[in-house]
CSV table of C-alpha atoms in Angstrom, one decimal:
chain,number,residue,atom,x,y,z
A,1,GLU,CA,-26.0,-148.1,-211.8
A,2,PRO,CA,-28.5,-151.0,-210.9
A,3,GLU,CA,-32.1,-149.9,-210.2
A,4,VAL,CA,-35.4,-151.0,-209.1
A,5,THR,CA,-38.0,-150.4,-211.7
A,6,GLN,CA,-41.8,-150.1,-211.3
A,7,THR,CA,-44.6,-150.3,-213.6
A,8,PRO,CA,-47.0,-148.6,-214.2
A,9,SER,CA,-45.9,-145.3,-213.1
A,10,HIS,CA,-49.5,-144.3,-212.6
A,11,GLN,CA,-52.7,-146.3,-212.7
A,12,VAL,CA,-56.3,-145.1,-212.4
A,13,THR,CA,-59.0,-147.6,-211.6
A,14,GLN,CA,-62.6,-147.9,-210.5
A,15,MET,CA,-63.4,-149.0,-206.9
A,16,GLY,CA,-63.7,-152.7,-206.8
A,17,GLN,CA,-61.4,-153.6,-209.6
A,18,GLU,CA,-58.3,-155.7,-209.2
A,19,VAL,CA,-54.9,-154.0,-209.7
A,20,ILE,CA,-51.4,-155.6,-210.2
A,21,LEU,CA,-48.3,-153.3,-209.5
A,22,ARG,CA,-45.0,-154.8,-211.0
A,23,CYS,CA,-41.5,-154.5,-209.8
A,24,VAL,CA,-38.2,-155.6,-211.2
A,25,PRO,CA,-35.9,-155.6,-208.0
A,26,ILE,CA,-32.1,-155.3,-208.6
A,27,SER,CA,-30.9,-158.9,-210.0
A,28,ASN,CA,-28.8,-160.1,-207.1
A,29,HIS,CA,-30.9,-158.9,-204.4
A,30,LEU,CA,-32.8,-161.4,-202.2
A,31,TYR,CA,-35.2,-159.4,-200.0
A,32,PHE,CA,-38.2,-157.6,-201.4
A,33,TYR,CA,-40.6,-155.0,-200.0
A,34,TRP,CA,-43.6,-153.0,-200.7
A,35,TYR,CA,-44.4,-149.7,-198.9
A,36,ARG,CA,-47.0,-147.0,-199.5
A,37,GLN,CA,-47.6,-143.3,-199.1
A,38,ILE,CA,-51.0,-141.8,-199.1
A,39,LEU,CA,-50.9,-138.3,-200.2
A,40,GLY,CA,-49.5,-136.0,-197.5
A,41,GLN,CA,-48.7,-138.8,-195.1
A,42,LYS,CA,-45.7,-140.6,-194.1
A,43,VAL,CA,-44.4,-143.8,-195.9
A,44,GLU,CA,-45.8,-147.0,-194.3
A,45,PHE,CA,-44.5,-150.6,-194.5
A,46,LEU,CA,-46.9,-153.1,-196.2
A,47,VAL,CA,-44.7,-156.3,-196.6
A,48,SER,CA,-41.5,-158.1,-196.8
A,49,PHE,CA,-40.7,-161.2,-199.0
A,50,TYR,CA,-37.8,-163.5,-199.0
A,51,ASN,CA,-37.3,-167.0,-200.3
A,52,ASN,CA,-40.6,-167.1,-202.0
A,53,GLU,CA,-42.6,-166.2,-198.8
A,54,ILE,CA,-43.8,-163.4,-196.8
A,55,SER,CA,-41.5,-162.9,-193.9
A,56,GLU,CA,-43.1,-159.8,-192.3
A,57,LYS,CA,-46.3,-157.9,-192.9
A,58,SER,CA,-48.1,-154.9,-191.5
A,59,GLU,CA,-51.8,-154.5,-190.3
A,60,ILE,CA,-52.4,-152.7,-193.5
A,61,PHE,CA,-51.7,-155.9,-195.5
A,62,ASP,CA,-54.9,-157.7,-195.2
A,63,ASP,CA,-56.6,-160.4,-197.3
A,64,GLN,CA,-57.1,-157.9,-200.1
A,65,PHE,CA,-53.5,-157.7,-200.7
A,66,SER,CA,-51.1,-160.5,-202.0
A,67,VAL,CA,-47.7,-160.6,-203.4
A,68,GLU,CA,-45.8,-163.0,-205.7
A,69,ARG,CA,-42.6,-163.5,-207.5
A,70,PRO,CA,-43.9,-165.4,-210.5
A,71,ASP,CA,-40.8,-165.6,-212.7
A,72,GLY,CA,-37.7,-165.2,-210.8
A,73,SER,CA,-37.4,-161.4,-211.8
A,74,ASN,CA,-40.8,-159.7,-211.2
A,75,PHE,CA,-42.1,-158.8,-207.9
A,76,THR,CA,-45.8,-158.0,-207.9
A,77,LEU,CA,-48.3,-156.6,-205.5
A,78,LYS,CA,-52.0,-157.3,-206.2
A,79,ILE,CA,-55.0,-155.6,-204.8
A,80,ARG,CA,-58.0,-157.8,-205.3
A,81,SER,CA,-60.8,-155.3,-204.8
A,82,THR,CA,-59.6,-151.6,-204.6
A,83,LYS,CA,-61.1,-149.2,-202.2
A,84,LEU,CA,-60.9,-145.4,-202.2
A,85,GLU,CA,-58.5,-145.6,-199.4
A,86,ASP,CA,-56.1,-147.5,-201.4
A,87,SER,CA,-55.2,-144.5,-203.5
A,88,ALA,CA,-51.5,-143.9,-202.7
A,89,MET,CA,-48.0,-144.1,-204.2
A,90,TYR,CA,-46.8,-147.7,-203.9
A,91,PHE,CA,-43.0,-148.2,-203.6
A,92,CYS,CA,-41.1,-151.3,-204.2
A,93,ALA,CA,-37.7,-151.8,-202.5
A,94,SER,CA,-34.9,-154.6,-202.7
A,95,SER,CA,-31.7,-155.3,-200.8
A,96,GLN,CA,-29.2,-158.1,-200.6
A,97,GLY,CA,-29.4,-158.4,-196.8
A,98,ALA,CA,-32.3,-158.5,-194.4
A,99,GLY,CA,-33.3,-155.2,-192.6
A,100,ALA,CA,-30.4,-153.4,-191.3
A,101,THR,CA,-27.9,-155.8,-193.0
A,102,GLY,CA,-28.4,-154.7,-196.4
A,103,GLU,CA,-28.4,-151.3,-198.5
A,104,LEU,CA,-32.0,-150.6,-199.5
A,105,PHE,CA,-32.9,-149.5,-203.1
A,106,PHE,CA,-36.3,-148.0,-203.9
A,107,GLY,CA,-38.1,-147.7,-207.2
A,108,GLU,CA,-39.6,-144.5,-208.4
A,109,GLY,CA,-43.1,-145.6,-207.2
A,110,SER,CA,-46.5,-146.5,-208.9
A,111,ARG,CA,-49.2,-144.0,-208.3
A,112,LEU,CA,-52.6,-145.6,-207.9
A,113,THR,CA,-55.7,-143.6,-208.1
A,114,VAL,CA,-59.0,-145.2,-207.1
A,115,LEU,CA,-62.2,-143.5,-208.3
B,1,LYS,CA,-47.7,-141.9,-181.2
B,2,ASN,CA,-44.9,-141.6,-183.6
B,3,GLU,CA,-41.9,-143.7,-183.1
B,4,VAL,CA,-39.7,-141.4,-185.4
B,5,GLU,CA,-40.0,-137.7,-185.2
B,6,GLN,CA,-38.4,-135.2,-187.4
B,7,SER,CA,-37.9,-131.6,-186.9
B,8,PRO,CA,-38.5,-129.0,-188.5
B,9,GLN,CA,-41.2,-130.1,-191.0
B,10,ASN,CA,-40.3,-127.4,-193.3
B,11,LEU,CA,-37.3,-125.4,-193.9
B,12,THR,CA,-36.5,-122.8,-196.4
B,13,ALA,CA,-32.7,-121.7,-196.8
B,14,GLN,CA,-30.5,-119.5,-198.9
B,15,GLU,CA,-28.0,-121.2,-201.4
B,16,GLY,CA,-24.6,-121.8,-199.5
B,17,GLU,CA,-26.1,-122.1,-196.0
B,18,PHE,CA,-25.3,-125.0,-193.7
B,19,ILE,CA,-28.6,-127.1,-193.0
B,20,THR,CA,-29.3,-129.5,-190.1
B,21,ILE,CA,-32.1,-131.8,-190.1
B,22,ASN,CA,-33.0,-133.6,-186.8
B,23,CYS,CA,-34.5,-137.0,-186.2
B,24,SER,CA,-35.3,-138.6,-182.9
B,25,TYR,CA,-36.8,-142.0,-182.1
B,26,SER,CA,-38.6,-143.4,-179.0
B,27,VAL,CA,-37.7,-147.2,-179.4
B,28,GLY,CA,-34.6,-149.1,-179.7
B,29,ILE,CA,-33.3,-149.4,-183.2
B,30,SER,CA,-30.7,-151.3,-185.1
B,31,ALA,CA,-30.1,-149.0,-187.9
B,32,LEU,CA,-31.3,-145.7,-189.2
B,33,HIS,CA,-31.8,-144.6,-192.9
B,34,TRP,CA,-31.7,-141.1,-194.2
B,35,LEU,CA,-33.7,-141.0,-197.4
B,36,GLN,CA,-34.3,-138.2,-199.9
B,37,GLN,CA,-37.7,-137.9,-201.7
B,38,HIS,CA,-37.7,-135.9,-204.9
B,39,PRO,CA,-40.6,-133.8,-206.1
B,40,GLY,CA,-41.7,-136.5,-208.3
B,41,GLY,CA,-42.1,-139.1,-205.6
B,42,GLY,CA,-38.9,-141.2,-206.0
B,43,ILE,CA,-37.1,-142.2,-202.9
B,44,VAL,CA,-33.3,-142.5,-202.7
B,45,SER,CA,-31.3,-143.8,-199.7
B,46,LEU,CA,-28.7,-141.4,-198.6
B,47,PHE,CA,-27.1,-143.1,-195.6
B,48,MET,CA,-27.8,-146.1,-193.5
B,49,LEU,CA,-26.1,-145.9,-190.0
B,50,SER,CA,-26.1,-147.7,-186.8
B,51,SER,CA,-23.4,-145.7,-184.9
B,52,GLY,CA,-21.0,-142.8,-185.4
B,53,LYS,CA,-20.8,-140.6,-188.6
B,54,LYS,CA,-20.9,-141.0,-192.2
B,55,LYS,CA,-19.9,-138.6,-195.0
B,56,HIS,CA,-20.8,-138.5,-198.6
B,57,GLY,CA,-19.8,-135.4,-200.6
B,58,ARG,CA,-21.7,-132.3,-198.9
B,59,LEU,CA,-23.8,-134.5,-196.7
B,60,ILE,CA,-22.9,-135.8,-193.2
B,61,ALA,CA,-25.1,-138.0,-191.1
B,62,THR,CA,-24.6,-138.6,-187.4
B,63,ILE,CA,-26.4,-140.9,-184.9
B,64,ASN,CA,-26.3,-141.0,-181.0
B,65,ILE,CA,-27.7,-144.3,-180.0
B,66,GLN,CA,-27.8,-143.2,-176.2
B,67,GLU,CA,-29.7,-140.1,-176.9
B,68,LYS,CA,-32.0,-141.6,-179.6
B,69,HIS,CA,-31.1,-138.9,-182.0
B,70,SER,CA,-29.7,-138.5,-185.5
B,71,SER,CA,-28.8,-135.4,-187.6
B,72,LEU,CA,-28.3,-134.9,-191.2
B,73,HIS,CA,-26.2,-132.0,-192.4
B,74,ILE,CA,-25.9,-130.4,-195.6
B,75,THR,CA,-22.9,-128.0,-196.2
B,76,ALA,CA,-22.8,-125.4,-198.9
B,77,SER,CA,-26.4,-126.0,-199.7
B,78,HIS,CA,-27.6,-125.7,-203.3
B,79,PRO,CA,-31.1,-125.3,-204.9
B,80,ARG,CA,-30.8,-128.9,-206.3
B,81,ASP,CA,-30.7,-130.1,-202.6
B,82,SER,CA,-34.5,-129.0,-202.4
B,83,ALA,CA,-36.4,-132.1,-201.6
B,84,VAL,CA,-38.1,-134.0,-198.6
B,85,TYR,CA,-35.6,-135.6,-196.3
B,86,ILE,CA,-36.8,-138.6,-194.3
B,87,CYS,CA,-35.5,-140.6,-191.6
B,88,ALA,CA,-36.6,-144.2,-191.1
B,89,ALA,CA,-35.5,-146.7,-188.6
B,90,TYR,CA,-35.5,-150.6,-188.2
B,91,THR,CA,-36.6,-151.3,-184.6
B,92,GLN,CA,-34.7,-153.8,-182.7
B,93,GLY,CA,-35.3,-157.3,-182.7
B,94,GLY,CA,-34.5,-158.1,-186.3
B,95,SER,CA,-37.6,-156.5,-187.9
B,96,GLU,CA,-37.3,-156.0,-191.6
B,97,LYS,CA,-39.8,-153.1,-191.6
B,98,LEU,CA,-38.7,-149.4,-191.6
B,99,VAL,CA,-40.6,-147.1,-189.7
B,100,PHE,CA,-40.7,-143.7,-191.2
B,101,GLY,CA,-40.8,-140.1,-190.0
B,102,LYS,CA,-42.9,-137.6,-191.6
B,103,GLY,CA,-40.2,-136.0,-193.5
B,104,MET,CA,-38.8,-132.5,-193.8
B,105,LYS,CA,-39.4,-130.6,-196.7
B,106,LEU,CA,-36.4,-128.6,-197.7
B,107,THR,CA,-36.4,-125.6,-200.2
B,108,VAL,CA,-33.1,-124.0,-201.0
B,109,ASN,CA,-33.4,-120.6,-202.8
B,110,PRO,CA,-30.8,-119.2,-205.2
């Protein structure tokens, strides 16, 4: 069964450091997403990405965050200068269709710990 | 104000019981997901529905658009059903973002 894969599964970093979280979406999917879940809280939308550009983003997704699809297979989330409050589980997801038109597949998540 | 609410927040059941998890939402939606989050954190979509009812194995999901309410039913529950069950909705207007509920932690004891 096709799956979304994420690396690393866990990353520990110092405050102020740059972090890149990587995702390999399902190969024929066109829509890509990042979500995050702070420990004990609900999952929150960060950004959606289609046709090599951001199609929607939340208030959380400020200038410290960026996404790109550098090589047609990987989909990355970069946090430029991490803060303590960036500690969370980050989930990548992909689908063939936008929003409610496509079945959504999630990765296993990347846990980020900022010290 | 939460746009998507779930109840109860925690539920403990005995193996074999019929379980119902409820979700209500306060805004117009185009579709709703029921998701399962494993203890390790991974999320799996169980159903996406915009009307009526869907069934897969021992799981049944229903949605009532007029009442802004959805339910997930688990028949003949098993300890391996223990997980967090989350409902999440796409709001109307073509938004691609899912708005998540807080989830319901289900524990099924043998």
